[in-house]
JSON list of C-alpha atoms in Angstrom, two decimals:
[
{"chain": "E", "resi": 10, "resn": "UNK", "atom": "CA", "xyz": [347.38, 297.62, 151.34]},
{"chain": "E", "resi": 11, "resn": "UNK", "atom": "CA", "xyz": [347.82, 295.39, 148.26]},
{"chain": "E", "resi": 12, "resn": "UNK", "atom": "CA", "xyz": [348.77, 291.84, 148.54]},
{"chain": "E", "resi": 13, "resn": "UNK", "atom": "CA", "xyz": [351.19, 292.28, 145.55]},
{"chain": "E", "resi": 14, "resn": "UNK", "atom": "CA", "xyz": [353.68, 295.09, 145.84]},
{"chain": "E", "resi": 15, "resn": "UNK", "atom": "CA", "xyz": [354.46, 297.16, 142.58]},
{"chain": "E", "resi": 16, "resn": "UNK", "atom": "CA", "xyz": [356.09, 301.17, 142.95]},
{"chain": "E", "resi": 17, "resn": "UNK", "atom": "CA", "xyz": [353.57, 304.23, 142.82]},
{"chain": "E", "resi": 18, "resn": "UNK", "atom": "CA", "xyz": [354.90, 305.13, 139.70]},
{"chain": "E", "resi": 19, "resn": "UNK", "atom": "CA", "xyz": [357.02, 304.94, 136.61]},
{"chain": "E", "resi": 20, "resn": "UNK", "atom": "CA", "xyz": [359.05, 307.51, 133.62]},
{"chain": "E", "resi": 21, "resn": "UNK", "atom": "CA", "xyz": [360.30, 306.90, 130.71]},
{"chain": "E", "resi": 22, "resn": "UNK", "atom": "CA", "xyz": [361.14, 309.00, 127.89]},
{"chain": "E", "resi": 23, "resn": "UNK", "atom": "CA", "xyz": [359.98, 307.96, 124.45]},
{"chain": "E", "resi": 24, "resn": "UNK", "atom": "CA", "xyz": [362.02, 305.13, 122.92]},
{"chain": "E", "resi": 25, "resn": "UNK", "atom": "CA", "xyz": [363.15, 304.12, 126.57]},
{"chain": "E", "resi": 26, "resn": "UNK", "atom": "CA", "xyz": [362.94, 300.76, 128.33]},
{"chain": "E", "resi": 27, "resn": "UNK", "atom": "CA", "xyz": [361.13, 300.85, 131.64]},
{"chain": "E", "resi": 28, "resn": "UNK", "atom": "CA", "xyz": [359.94, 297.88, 133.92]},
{"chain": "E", "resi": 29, "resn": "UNK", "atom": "CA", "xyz": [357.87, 297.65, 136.25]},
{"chain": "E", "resi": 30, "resn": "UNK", "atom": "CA", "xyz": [358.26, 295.16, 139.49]},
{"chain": "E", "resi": 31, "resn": "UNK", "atom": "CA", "xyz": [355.62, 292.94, 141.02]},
{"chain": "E", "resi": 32, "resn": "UNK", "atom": "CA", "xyz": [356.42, 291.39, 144.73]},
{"chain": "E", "resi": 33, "resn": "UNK", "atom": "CA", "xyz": [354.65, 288.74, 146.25]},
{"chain": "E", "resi": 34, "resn": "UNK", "atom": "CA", "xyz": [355.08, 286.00, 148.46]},
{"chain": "E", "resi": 35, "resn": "UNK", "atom": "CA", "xyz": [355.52, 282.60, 149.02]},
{"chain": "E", "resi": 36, "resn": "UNK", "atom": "CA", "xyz": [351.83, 282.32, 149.71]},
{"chain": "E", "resi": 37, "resn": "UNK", "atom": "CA", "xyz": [351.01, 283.47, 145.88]},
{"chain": "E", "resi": 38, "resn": "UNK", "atom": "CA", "xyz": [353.75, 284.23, 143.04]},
{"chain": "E", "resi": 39, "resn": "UNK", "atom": "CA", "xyz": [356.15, 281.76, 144.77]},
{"chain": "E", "resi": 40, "resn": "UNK", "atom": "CA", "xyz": [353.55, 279.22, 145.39]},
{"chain": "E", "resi": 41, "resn": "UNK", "atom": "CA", "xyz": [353.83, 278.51, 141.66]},
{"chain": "E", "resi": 42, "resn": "UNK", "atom": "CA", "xyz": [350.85, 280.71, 141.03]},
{"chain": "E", "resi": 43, "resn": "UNK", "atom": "CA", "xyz": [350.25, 282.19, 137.06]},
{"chain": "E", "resi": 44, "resn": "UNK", "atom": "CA", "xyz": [350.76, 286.03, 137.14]},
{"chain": "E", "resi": 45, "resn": "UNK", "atom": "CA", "xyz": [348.62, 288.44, 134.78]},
{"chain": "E", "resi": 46, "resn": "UNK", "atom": "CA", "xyz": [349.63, 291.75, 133.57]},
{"chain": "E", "resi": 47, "resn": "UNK", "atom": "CA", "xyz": [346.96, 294.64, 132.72]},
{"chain": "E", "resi": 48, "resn": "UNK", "atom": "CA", "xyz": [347.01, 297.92, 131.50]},
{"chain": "E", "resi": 49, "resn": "UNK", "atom": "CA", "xyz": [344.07, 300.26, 132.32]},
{"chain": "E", "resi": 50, "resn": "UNK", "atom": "CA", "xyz": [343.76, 304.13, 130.44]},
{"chain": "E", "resi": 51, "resn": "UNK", "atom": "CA", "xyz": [341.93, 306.40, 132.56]},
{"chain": "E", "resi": 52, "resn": "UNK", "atom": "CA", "xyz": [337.88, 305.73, 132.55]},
{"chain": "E", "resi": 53, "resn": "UNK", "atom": "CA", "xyz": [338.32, 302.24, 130.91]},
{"chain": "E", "resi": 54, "resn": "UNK", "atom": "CA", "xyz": [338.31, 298.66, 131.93]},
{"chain": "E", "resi": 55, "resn": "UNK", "atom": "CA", "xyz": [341.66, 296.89, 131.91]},
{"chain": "E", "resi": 56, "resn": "UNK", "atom": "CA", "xyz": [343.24, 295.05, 129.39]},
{"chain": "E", "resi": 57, "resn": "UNK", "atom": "CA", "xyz": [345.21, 291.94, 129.33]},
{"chain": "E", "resi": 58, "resn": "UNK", "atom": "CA", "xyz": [348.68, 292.46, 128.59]},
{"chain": "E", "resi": 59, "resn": "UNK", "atom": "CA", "xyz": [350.59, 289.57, 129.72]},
{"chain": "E", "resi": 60, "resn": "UNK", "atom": "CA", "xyz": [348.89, 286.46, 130.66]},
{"chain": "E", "resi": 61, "resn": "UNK", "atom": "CA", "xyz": [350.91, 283.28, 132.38]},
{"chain": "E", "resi": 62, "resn": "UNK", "atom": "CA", "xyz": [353.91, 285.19, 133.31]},
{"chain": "E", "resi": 63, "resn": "UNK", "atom": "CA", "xyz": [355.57, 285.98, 129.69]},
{"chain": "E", "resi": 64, "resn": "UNK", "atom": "CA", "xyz": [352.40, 285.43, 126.70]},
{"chain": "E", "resi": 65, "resn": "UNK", "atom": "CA", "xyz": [351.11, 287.88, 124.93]},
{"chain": "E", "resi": 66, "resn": "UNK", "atom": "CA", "xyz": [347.45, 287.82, 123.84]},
{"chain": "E", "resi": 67, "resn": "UNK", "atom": "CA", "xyz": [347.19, 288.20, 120.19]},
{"chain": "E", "resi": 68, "resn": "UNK", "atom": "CA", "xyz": [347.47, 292.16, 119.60]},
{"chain": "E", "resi": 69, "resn": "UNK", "atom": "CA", "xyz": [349.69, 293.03, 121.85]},
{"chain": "E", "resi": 70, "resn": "UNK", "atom": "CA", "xyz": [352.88, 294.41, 120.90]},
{"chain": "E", "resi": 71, "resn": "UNK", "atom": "CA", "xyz": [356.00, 292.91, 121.34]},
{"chain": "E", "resi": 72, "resn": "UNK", "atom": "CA", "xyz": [357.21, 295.74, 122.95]},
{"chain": "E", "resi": 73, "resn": "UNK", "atom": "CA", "xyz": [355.75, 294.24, 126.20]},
{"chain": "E", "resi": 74, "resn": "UNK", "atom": "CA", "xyz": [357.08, 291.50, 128.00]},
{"chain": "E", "resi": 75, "resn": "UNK", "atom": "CA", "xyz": [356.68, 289.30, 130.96]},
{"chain": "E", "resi": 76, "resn": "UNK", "atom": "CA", "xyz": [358.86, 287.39, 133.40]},
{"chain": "E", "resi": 77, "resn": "UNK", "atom": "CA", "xyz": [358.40, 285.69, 136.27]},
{"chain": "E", "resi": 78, "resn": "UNK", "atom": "CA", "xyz": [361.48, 284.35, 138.99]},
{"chain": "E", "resi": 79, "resn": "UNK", "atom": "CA", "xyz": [360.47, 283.34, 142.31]},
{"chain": "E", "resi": 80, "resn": "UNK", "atom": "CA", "xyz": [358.31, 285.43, 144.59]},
{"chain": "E", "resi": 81, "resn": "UNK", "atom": "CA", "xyz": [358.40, 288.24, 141.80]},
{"chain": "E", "resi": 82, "resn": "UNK", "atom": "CA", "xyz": [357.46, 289.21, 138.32]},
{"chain": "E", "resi": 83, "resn": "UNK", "atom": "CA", "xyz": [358.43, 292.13, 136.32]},
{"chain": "E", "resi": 84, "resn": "UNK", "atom": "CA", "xyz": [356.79, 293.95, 132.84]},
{"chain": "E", "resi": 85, "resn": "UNK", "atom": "CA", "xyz": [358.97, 295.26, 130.21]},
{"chain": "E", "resi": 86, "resn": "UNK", "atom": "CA", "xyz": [358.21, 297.79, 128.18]},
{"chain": "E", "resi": 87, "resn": "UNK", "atom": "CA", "xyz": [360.65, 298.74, 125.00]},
{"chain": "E", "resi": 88, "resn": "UNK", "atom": "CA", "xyz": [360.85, 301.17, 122.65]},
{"chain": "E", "resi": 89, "resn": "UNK", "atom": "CA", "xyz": [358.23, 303.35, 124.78]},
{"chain": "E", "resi": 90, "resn": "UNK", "atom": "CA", "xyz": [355.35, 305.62, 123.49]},
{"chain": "E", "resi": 91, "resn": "UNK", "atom": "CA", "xyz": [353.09, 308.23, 124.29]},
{"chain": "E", "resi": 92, "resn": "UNK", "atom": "CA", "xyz": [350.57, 306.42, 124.01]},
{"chain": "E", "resi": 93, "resn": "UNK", "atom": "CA", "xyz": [351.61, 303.49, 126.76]},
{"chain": "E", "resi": 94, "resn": "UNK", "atom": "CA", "xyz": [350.90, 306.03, 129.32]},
{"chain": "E", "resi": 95, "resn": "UNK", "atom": "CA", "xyz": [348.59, 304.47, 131.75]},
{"chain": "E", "resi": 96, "resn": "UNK", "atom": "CA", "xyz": [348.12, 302.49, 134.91]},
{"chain": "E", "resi": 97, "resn": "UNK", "atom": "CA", "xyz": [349.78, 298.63, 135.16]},
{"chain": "E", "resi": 98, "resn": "UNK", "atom": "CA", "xyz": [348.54, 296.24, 137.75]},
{"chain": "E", "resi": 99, "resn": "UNK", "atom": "CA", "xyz": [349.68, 292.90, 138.57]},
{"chain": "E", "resi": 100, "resn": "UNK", "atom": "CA", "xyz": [347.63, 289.80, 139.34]},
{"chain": "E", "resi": 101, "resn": "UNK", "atom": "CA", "xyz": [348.05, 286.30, 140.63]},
{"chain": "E", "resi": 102, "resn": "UNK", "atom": "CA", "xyz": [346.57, 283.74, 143.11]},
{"chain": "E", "resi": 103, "resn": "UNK", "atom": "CA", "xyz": [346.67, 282.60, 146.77]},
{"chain": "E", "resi": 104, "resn": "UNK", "atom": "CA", "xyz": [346.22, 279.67, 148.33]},
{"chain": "E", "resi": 105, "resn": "UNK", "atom": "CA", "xyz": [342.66, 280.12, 148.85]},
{"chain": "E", "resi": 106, "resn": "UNK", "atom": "CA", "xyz": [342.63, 280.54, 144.60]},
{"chain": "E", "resi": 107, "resn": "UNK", "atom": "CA", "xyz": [341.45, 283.77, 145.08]},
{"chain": "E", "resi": 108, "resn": "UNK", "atom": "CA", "xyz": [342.68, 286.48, 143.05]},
{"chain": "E", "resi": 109, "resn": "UNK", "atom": "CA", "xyz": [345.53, 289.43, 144.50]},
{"chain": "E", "resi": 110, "resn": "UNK", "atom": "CA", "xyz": [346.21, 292.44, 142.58]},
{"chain": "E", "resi": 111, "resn": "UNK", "atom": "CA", "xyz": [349.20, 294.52, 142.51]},
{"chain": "E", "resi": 112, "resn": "UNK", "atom": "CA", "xyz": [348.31, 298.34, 143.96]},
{"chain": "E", "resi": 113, "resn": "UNK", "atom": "CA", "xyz": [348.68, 299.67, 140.68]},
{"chain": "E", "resi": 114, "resn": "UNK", "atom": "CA", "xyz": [351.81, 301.28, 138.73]},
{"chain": "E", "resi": 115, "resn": "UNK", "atom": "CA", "xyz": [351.48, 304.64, 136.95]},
{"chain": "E", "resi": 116, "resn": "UNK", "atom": "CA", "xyz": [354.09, 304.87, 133.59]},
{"chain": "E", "resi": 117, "resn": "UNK", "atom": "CA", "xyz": [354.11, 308.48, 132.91]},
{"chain": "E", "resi": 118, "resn": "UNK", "atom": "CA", "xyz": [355.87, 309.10, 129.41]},
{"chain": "E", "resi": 119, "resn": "UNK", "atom": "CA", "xyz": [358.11, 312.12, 129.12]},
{"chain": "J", "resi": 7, "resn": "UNK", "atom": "CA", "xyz": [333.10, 289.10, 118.64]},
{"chain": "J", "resi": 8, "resn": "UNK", "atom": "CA", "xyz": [333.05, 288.16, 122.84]},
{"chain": "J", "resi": 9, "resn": "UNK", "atom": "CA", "xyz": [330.99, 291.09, 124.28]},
{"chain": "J", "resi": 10, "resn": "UNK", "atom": "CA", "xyz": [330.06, 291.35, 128.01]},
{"chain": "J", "resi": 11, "resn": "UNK", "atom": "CA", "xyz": [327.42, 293.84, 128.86]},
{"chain": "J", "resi": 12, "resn": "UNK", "atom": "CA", "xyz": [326.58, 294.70, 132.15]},
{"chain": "J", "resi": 13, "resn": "UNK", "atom": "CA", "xyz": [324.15, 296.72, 133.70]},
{"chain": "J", "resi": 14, "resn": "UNK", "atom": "CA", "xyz": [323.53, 299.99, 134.58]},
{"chain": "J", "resi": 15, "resn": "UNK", "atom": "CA", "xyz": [324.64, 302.57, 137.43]},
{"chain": "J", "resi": 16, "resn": "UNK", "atom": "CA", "xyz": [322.87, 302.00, 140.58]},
{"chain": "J", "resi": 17, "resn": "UNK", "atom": "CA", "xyz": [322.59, 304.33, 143.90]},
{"chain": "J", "resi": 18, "resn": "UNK", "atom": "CA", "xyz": [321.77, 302.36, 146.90]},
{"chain": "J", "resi": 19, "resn": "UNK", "atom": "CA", "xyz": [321.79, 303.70, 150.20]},
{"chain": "J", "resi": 20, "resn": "UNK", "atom": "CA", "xyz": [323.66, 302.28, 153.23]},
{"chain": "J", "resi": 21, "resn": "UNK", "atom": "CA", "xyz": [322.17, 298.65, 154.55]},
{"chain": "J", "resi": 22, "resn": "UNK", "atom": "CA", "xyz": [320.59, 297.78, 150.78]},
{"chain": "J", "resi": 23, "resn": "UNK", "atom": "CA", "xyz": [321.63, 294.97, 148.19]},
{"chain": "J", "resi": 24, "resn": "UNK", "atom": "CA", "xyz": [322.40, 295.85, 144.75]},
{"chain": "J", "resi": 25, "resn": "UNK", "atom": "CA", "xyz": [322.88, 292.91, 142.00]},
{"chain": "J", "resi": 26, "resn": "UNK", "atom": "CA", "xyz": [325.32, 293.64, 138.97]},
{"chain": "J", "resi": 27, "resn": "UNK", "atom": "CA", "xyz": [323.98, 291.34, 135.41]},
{"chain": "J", "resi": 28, "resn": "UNK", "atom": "CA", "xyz": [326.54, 290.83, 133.30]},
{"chain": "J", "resi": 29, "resn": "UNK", "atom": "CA", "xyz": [325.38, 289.29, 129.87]},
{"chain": "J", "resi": 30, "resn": "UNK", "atom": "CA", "xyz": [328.03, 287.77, 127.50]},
{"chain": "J", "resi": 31, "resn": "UNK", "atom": "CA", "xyz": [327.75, 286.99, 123.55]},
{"chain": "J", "resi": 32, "resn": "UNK", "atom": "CA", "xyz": [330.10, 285.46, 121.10]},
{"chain": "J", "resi": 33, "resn": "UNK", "atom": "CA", "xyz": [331.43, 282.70, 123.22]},
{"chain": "J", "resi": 34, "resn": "UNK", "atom": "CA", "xyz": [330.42, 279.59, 124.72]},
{"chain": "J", "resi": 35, "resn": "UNK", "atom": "CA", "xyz": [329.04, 280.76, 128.15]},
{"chain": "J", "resi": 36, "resn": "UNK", "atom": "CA", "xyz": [330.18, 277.46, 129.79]},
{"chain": "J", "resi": 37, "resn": "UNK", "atom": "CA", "xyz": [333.59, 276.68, 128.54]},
{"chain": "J", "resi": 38, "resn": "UNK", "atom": "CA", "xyz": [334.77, 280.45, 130.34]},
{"chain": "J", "resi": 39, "resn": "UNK", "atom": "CA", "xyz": [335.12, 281.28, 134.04]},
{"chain": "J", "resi": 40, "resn": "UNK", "atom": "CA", "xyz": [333.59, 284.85, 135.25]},
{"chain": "J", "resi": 41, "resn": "UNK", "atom": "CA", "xyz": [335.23, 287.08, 137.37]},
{"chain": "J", "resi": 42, "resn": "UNK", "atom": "CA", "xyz": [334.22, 289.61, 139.29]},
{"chain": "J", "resi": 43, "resn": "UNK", "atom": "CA", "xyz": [336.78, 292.88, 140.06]},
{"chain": "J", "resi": 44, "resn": "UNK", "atom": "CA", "xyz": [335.84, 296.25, 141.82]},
{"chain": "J", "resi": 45, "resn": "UNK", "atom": "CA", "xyz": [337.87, 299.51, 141.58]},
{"chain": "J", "resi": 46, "resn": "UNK", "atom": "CA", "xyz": [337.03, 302.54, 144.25]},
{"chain": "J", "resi": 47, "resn": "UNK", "atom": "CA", "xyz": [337.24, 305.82, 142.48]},
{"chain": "J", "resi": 48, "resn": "UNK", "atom": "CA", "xyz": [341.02, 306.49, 142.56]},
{"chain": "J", "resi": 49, "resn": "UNK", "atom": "CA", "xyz": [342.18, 303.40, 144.11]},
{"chain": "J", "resi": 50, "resn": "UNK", "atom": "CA", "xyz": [343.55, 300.15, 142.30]},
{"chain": "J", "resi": 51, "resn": "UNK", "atom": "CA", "xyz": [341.62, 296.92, 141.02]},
{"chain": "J", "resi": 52, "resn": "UNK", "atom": "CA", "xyz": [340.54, 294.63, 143.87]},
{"chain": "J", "resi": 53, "resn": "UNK", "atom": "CA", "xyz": [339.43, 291.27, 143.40]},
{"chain": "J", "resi": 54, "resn": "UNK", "atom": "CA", "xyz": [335.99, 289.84, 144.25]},
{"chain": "J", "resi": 55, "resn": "UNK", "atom": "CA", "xyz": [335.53, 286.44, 143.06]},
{"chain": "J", "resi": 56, "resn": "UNK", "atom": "CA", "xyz": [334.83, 284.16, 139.93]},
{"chain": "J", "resi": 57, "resn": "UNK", "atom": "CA", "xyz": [332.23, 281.63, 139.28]},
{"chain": "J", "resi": 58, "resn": "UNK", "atom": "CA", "xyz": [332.82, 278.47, 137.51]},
{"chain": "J", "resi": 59, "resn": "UNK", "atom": "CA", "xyz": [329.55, 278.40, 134.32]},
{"chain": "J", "resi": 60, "resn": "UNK", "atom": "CA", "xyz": [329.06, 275.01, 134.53]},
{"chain": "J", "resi": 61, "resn": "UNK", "atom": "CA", "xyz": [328.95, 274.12, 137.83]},
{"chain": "J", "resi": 62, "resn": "UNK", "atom": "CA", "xyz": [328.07, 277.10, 139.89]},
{"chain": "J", "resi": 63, "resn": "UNK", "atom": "CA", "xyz": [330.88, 276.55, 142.23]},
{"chain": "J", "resi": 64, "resn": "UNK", "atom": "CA", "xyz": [332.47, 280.08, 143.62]},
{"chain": "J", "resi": 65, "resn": "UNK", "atom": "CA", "xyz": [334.89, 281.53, 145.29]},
{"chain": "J", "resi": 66, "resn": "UNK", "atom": "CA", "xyz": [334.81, 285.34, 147.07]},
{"chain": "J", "resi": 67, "resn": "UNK", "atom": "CA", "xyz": [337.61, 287.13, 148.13]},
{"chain": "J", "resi": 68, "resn": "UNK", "atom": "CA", "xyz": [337.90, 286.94, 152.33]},
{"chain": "J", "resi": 69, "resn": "UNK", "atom": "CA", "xyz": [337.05, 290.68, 152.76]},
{"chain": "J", "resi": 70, "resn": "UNK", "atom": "CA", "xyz": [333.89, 289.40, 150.72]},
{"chain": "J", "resi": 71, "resn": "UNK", "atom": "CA", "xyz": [333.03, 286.20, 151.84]},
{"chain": "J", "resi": 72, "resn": "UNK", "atom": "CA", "xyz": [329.16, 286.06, 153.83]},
{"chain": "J", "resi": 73, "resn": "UNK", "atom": "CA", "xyz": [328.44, 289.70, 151.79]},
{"chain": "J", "resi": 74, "resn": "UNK", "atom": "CA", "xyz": [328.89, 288.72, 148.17]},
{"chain": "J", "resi": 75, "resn": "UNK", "atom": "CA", "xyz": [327.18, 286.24, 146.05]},
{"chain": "J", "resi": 76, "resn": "UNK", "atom": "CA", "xyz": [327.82, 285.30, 142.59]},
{"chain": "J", "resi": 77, "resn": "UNK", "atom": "CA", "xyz": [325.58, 283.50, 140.44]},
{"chain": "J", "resi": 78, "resn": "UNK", "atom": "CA", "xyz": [324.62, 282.35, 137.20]},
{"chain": "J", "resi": 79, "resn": "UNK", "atom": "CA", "xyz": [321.65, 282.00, 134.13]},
{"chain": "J", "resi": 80, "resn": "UNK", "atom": "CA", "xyz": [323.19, 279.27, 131.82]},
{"chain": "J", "resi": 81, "resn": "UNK", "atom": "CA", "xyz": [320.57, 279.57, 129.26]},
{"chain": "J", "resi": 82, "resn": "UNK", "atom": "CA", "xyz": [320.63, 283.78, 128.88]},
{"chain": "J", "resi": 83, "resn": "UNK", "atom": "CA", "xyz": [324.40, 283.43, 129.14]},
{"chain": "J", "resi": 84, "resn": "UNK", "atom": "CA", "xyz": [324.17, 285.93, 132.19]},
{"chain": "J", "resi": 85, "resn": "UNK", "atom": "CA", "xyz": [326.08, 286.41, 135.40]},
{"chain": "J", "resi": 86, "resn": "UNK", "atom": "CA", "xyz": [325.26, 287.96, 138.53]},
{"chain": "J", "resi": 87, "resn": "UNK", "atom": "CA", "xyz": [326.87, 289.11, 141.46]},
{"chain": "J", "resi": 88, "resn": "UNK", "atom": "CA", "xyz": [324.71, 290.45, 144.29]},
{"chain": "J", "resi": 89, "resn": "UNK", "atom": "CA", "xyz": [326.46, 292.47, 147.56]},
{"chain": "J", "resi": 90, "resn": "UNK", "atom": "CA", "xyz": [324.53, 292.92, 150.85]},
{"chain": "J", "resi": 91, "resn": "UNK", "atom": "CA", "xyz": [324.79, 295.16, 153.68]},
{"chain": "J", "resi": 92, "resn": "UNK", "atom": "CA", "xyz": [326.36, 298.23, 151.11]},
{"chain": "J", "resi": 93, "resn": "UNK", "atom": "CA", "xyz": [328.02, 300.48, 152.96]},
{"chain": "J", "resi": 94, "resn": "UNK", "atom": "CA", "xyz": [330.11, 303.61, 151.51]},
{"chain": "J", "resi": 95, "resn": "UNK", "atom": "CA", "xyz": [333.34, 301.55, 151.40]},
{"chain": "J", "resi": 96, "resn": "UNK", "atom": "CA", "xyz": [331.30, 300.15, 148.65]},
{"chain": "J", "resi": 97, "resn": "UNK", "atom": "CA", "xyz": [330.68, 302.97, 146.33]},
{"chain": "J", "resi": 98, "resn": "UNK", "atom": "CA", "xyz": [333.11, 301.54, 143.41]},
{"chain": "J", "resi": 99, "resn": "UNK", "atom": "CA", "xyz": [332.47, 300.23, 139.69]},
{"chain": "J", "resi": 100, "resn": "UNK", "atom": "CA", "xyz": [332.30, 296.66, 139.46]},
{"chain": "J", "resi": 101, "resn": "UNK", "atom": "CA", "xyz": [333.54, 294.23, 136.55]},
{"chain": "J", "resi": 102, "resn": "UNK", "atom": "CA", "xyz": [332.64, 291.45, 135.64]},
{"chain": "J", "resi": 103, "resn": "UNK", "atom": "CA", "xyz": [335.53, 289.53, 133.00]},
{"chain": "J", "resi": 104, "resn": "UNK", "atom": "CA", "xyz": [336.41, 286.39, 131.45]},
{"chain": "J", "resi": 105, "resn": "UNK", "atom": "CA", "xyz": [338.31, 283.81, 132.37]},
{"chain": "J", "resi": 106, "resn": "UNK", "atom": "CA", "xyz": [340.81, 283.48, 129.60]},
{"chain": "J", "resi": 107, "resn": "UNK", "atom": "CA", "xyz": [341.39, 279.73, 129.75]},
{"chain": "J", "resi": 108, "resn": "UNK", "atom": "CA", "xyz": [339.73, 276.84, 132.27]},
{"chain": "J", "resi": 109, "resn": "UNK", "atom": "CA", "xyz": [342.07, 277.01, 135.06]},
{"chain": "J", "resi": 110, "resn": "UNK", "atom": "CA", "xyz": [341.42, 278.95, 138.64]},
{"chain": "J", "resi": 111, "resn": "UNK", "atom": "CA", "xyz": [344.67, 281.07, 138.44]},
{"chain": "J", "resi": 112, "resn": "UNK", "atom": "CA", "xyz": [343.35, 282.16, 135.26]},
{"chain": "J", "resi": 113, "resn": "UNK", "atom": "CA", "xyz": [343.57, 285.87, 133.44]},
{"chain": "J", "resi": 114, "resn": "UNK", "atom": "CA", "xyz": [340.75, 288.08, 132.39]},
{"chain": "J", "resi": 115, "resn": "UNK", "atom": "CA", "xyz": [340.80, 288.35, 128.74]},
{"chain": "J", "resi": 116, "resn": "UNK", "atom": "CA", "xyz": [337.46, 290.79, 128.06]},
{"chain": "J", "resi": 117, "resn": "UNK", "atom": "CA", "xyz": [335.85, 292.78, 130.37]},
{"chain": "J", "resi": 118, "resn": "UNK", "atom": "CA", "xyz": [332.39, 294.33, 130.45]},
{"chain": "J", "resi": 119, "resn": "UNK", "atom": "CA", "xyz": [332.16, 298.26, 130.78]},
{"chain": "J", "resi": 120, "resn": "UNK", "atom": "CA", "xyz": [331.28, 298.37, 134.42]},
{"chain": "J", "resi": 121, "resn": "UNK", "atom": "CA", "xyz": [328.86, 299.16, 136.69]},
{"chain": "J", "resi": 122, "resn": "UNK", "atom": "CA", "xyz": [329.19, 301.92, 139.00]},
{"chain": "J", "resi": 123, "resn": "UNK", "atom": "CA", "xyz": [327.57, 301.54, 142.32]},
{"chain": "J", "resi": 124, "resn": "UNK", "atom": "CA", "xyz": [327.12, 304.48, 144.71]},
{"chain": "J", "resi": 125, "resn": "UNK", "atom": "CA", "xyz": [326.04, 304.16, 148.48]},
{"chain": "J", "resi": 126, "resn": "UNK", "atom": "CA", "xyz": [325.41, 307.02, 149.68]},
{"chain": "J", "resi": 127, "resn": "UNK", "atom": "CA", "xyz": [322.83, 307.86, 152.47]}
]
């Protein structure tokens, strides 16, 4: 069981806005800890979408955003398309500044 | 450009040590933490630990702590990360990342390949 809590899954039809949730606790998001957002395509290594709750590394589309309130965090994703089909995770610290990760959220497009 | 190449696939059997390299280029190997993530075949990322490059100071994920070490060659810009006492639970591929700026809540912003490892008996 993940310390972060995100749903199983995701839809969307193209040109739809979806978002995806992130819950923690007080122990990590609501202890003021950074969260991360990556996307990972099947048989790759992740990539950073969102970094520090709402910035986008240089790249990224706008279409993706980040927020951050309290013991949660949540990714947007506008305008959607085909080819943002693909596992989300998100990440943030503890206490013990050791990482937590999300269990994963897969956006299936329609 | 940043690269991180790590090594290759490795079968181990059940009670054996396997050590992941993880060799970076394009960046200053000190200014950047490494990180260290696994992902069992299906399941979601799971965190390991990260090493701070210029001091050698770590930290391992609970679940880890006594089984995993993490280590570093300054001058081949070169991380390691050894786990001990494999058992199947263990059979995952393991990346090692970048610590996008100097701070321990810190994102990954480039990843190596990774490195399957399979315990199997």
């Amino acid at each position: 069981q993940s310390v972060l809590t995100q749903p199983p899954s995701v839809s969307g039809a193209p040109g739809q806005r979806v978002t995806i949730s992130c819950t923690g606790s007080i122990s990590n998001i609501g202890a003021g800890y950074d969260v991360h957002w990556y996307q990972q395509l099947p048989g790759t290594a992740p990539k950073l979408l969102i970094y520090g709750n709402s910035n986008r590394p240089s790249g990224v589309p706008d279409r993706f955003s980040g927020s951050k309130s309290g013991t949660s965090a949540s990714l947007a994703i506008t305008g959607l398309q085909a080819e943002d089909e693909a596992d989300y995770y998100c990440q943030s610290y503890d206490s013990t500044l050791s990482g937590v990760f999300g269990g994963g959220t897969k956006l299936t497009v329609l | 450009h940043v690269q991180l190449v790590q090594s290759g696939a490795e079968v181990k059997k059940p009670g054996a040590s396997v050590r992941v390299s993880c060799k970076t280029s394009g960046y200053t190997f000190s200014d950047y933490y490494m990180l260290w993530v696994r992902q069992s075949p299906g399941q979601g990322l799971e965190w390991v630990g990260w090493i701070n490059p210029r001091s050698g100071d770590t930290n391992y994920a609970q679940k880890f702590q006594g089984r995993v070490t993490m280590t570093r060659d300054t001058s081949s810009r070169t991380g390691y990360m050894e786990v001990r006492r494999l058992t199947s639970d263990d059979t995952a591929v393991y990346y090692c990342s970048r610590g996008a700026h100097w701070y321990t809540g810190t994102s990954s912003d480039y990843w190596g390949q990774g490195t399957l490892v399979s315990v199997s008996s």
